[in-house]
Amino acid sequence: MRDRESLKKEVRALLKERDAIMLAHNYQRDEVQETADITGDSLALSQAASESAAKVIVFCGVHFMAESAAILSPQKTVILPRMDAGCPMADMITPEELIREKEKRPGTPVVAYVNTSAAVKALSDICCTSANAVSVVNSLAEDRVYMIPDRNLSHYVSLSAKKKMEWWDGFCPTHEKLKPEEVLKAKAENPGAVFVCHPECSPAVVRLADHVCSTSGMYRYAKSSAAKTIIVGTEMGILYRLKKENPDKNFILPSRSLVCPNMKLTALEDVAESLREMKNVVSVPEDIRAGAKAALDRMLKVPRDF
Ligand code: 13P
Ligand code: SF4
């Protein structure tokens, strides 16, 4: 096996040679985050993808994220180093199912979490991420909203949004595994600790949180919090930067289940191989791309919640 430093050097050299930028989601393996040009949550990475001048975008994340980059920047080559890195939540609603739900609710706008396929986005009015979901819902003129596909994010938004909301019954298998008992145990073992979680956690877990936010929101929260110990309710990849940026603080993962197998697929060797061969290019058919882009562009005009 090649050592990490020589692989990292090869990836950086290939990026330069190909005029490429490497984006990595906050859940990626440590060595991938360490090598990337930009790390961030899904909102920050879609913005970076649309603003970058590079010819090639290497998206270290899951399929819907690379697809969003291809939708926003059709003139760029978007590479997903592991084509098998999907998001089970995004697969929980199909275009046919969404069409049936829309027929039941004429005139009700559809808010699609970015964790959806391009074809589902194309049937939606506006997208959102966990970083702007409340603002996106409140930005709509209608007083009713149908949100897809995450029941947990939708429930969380419904607690503060000024709209009547209905939603699809999807969920993230990784966040769903975190149980309130595990959070209560971590709290009991760490008196004085605060608990921050992602809105993809179940309502019973969200109720226990001192703060609920996107993955990048967690970095801002960790820096600003006076607490020395922070219990973190999201995927374990978040710990890499949390620890690096806050060496004086202690971060606790309350469950061993907080691992997204899809986010962990991408190794540095996959990044190097895809750049060497310029393979694993993600593209979206033009008829779908135009509709999906309209929903993403509308979202990008709305400010972050936190
Ligand atoms: P963020 O939008 O917070 O990056 O989360 C994406 C995701 O897939 C969470 O599971
Ligand atoms: Fe999808 Fe959950 Fe993995 Fe995020 S953590 S990519 S929502 S399966």
mmCIF file of C-alpha atoms in Angstrom, residues 14 18 33 83 96 111 118 148 164 169 186 188 193 250 277 282 284 292 295:
data_model
loop_
_atom_site.group_PDB
_atom_site.id
_atom_site.type_symbol
_atom_site.label_atom_id
_atom_site.label_comp_id
_atom_site.label_asym_id
_atom_site.label_seq_id
_atom_site.Cartn_x
_atom_site.Cartn_y
_atom_site.Cartn_z
ATOM 1 C CA LEU A 14 -2.830 15.706 -10.812
ATOM 2 C CA ARG A 18 -5.978 18.820 -14.927
ATOM 3 C CA GLN A 33 -10.450 16.185 3.901
ATOM 4 C CA MET A 83 -19.575 5.942 -8.546
ATOM 5 C CA GLU A 96 -43.180 8.763 -10.113
ATOM 6 C CA VAL A 111 -39.318 21.817 -1.186
ATOM 7 C CA ALA A 118 -31.739 15.341 -10.303
ATOM 8 C CA ILE A 148 -39.241 15.717 0.591
ATOM 9 C CA LYS A 164 -48.635 24.286 7.256
ATOM 10 C CA ASP A 169 -41.582 9.512 4.964
ATOM 11 C CA ALA A 186 -23.355 10.607 27.172
ATOM 12 C CA ALA A 188 -24.900 11.718 32.325
ATOM 13 C CA ALA A 193 -21.438 19.083 28.224
ATOM 14 C CA ASN A 250 -13.399 17.560 23.991
ATOM 15 C CA GLU A 277 -7.876 8.301 -16.077
ATOM 16 C CA VAL A 282 -21.212 12.582 -13.598
ATOM 17 C CA VAL A 284 -27.288 15.015 -16.145
ATOM 18 C CA ALA A 292 -33.232 20.903 -11.410
ATOM 19 C CA ALA A 295 -34.795 24.661 -8.068
#
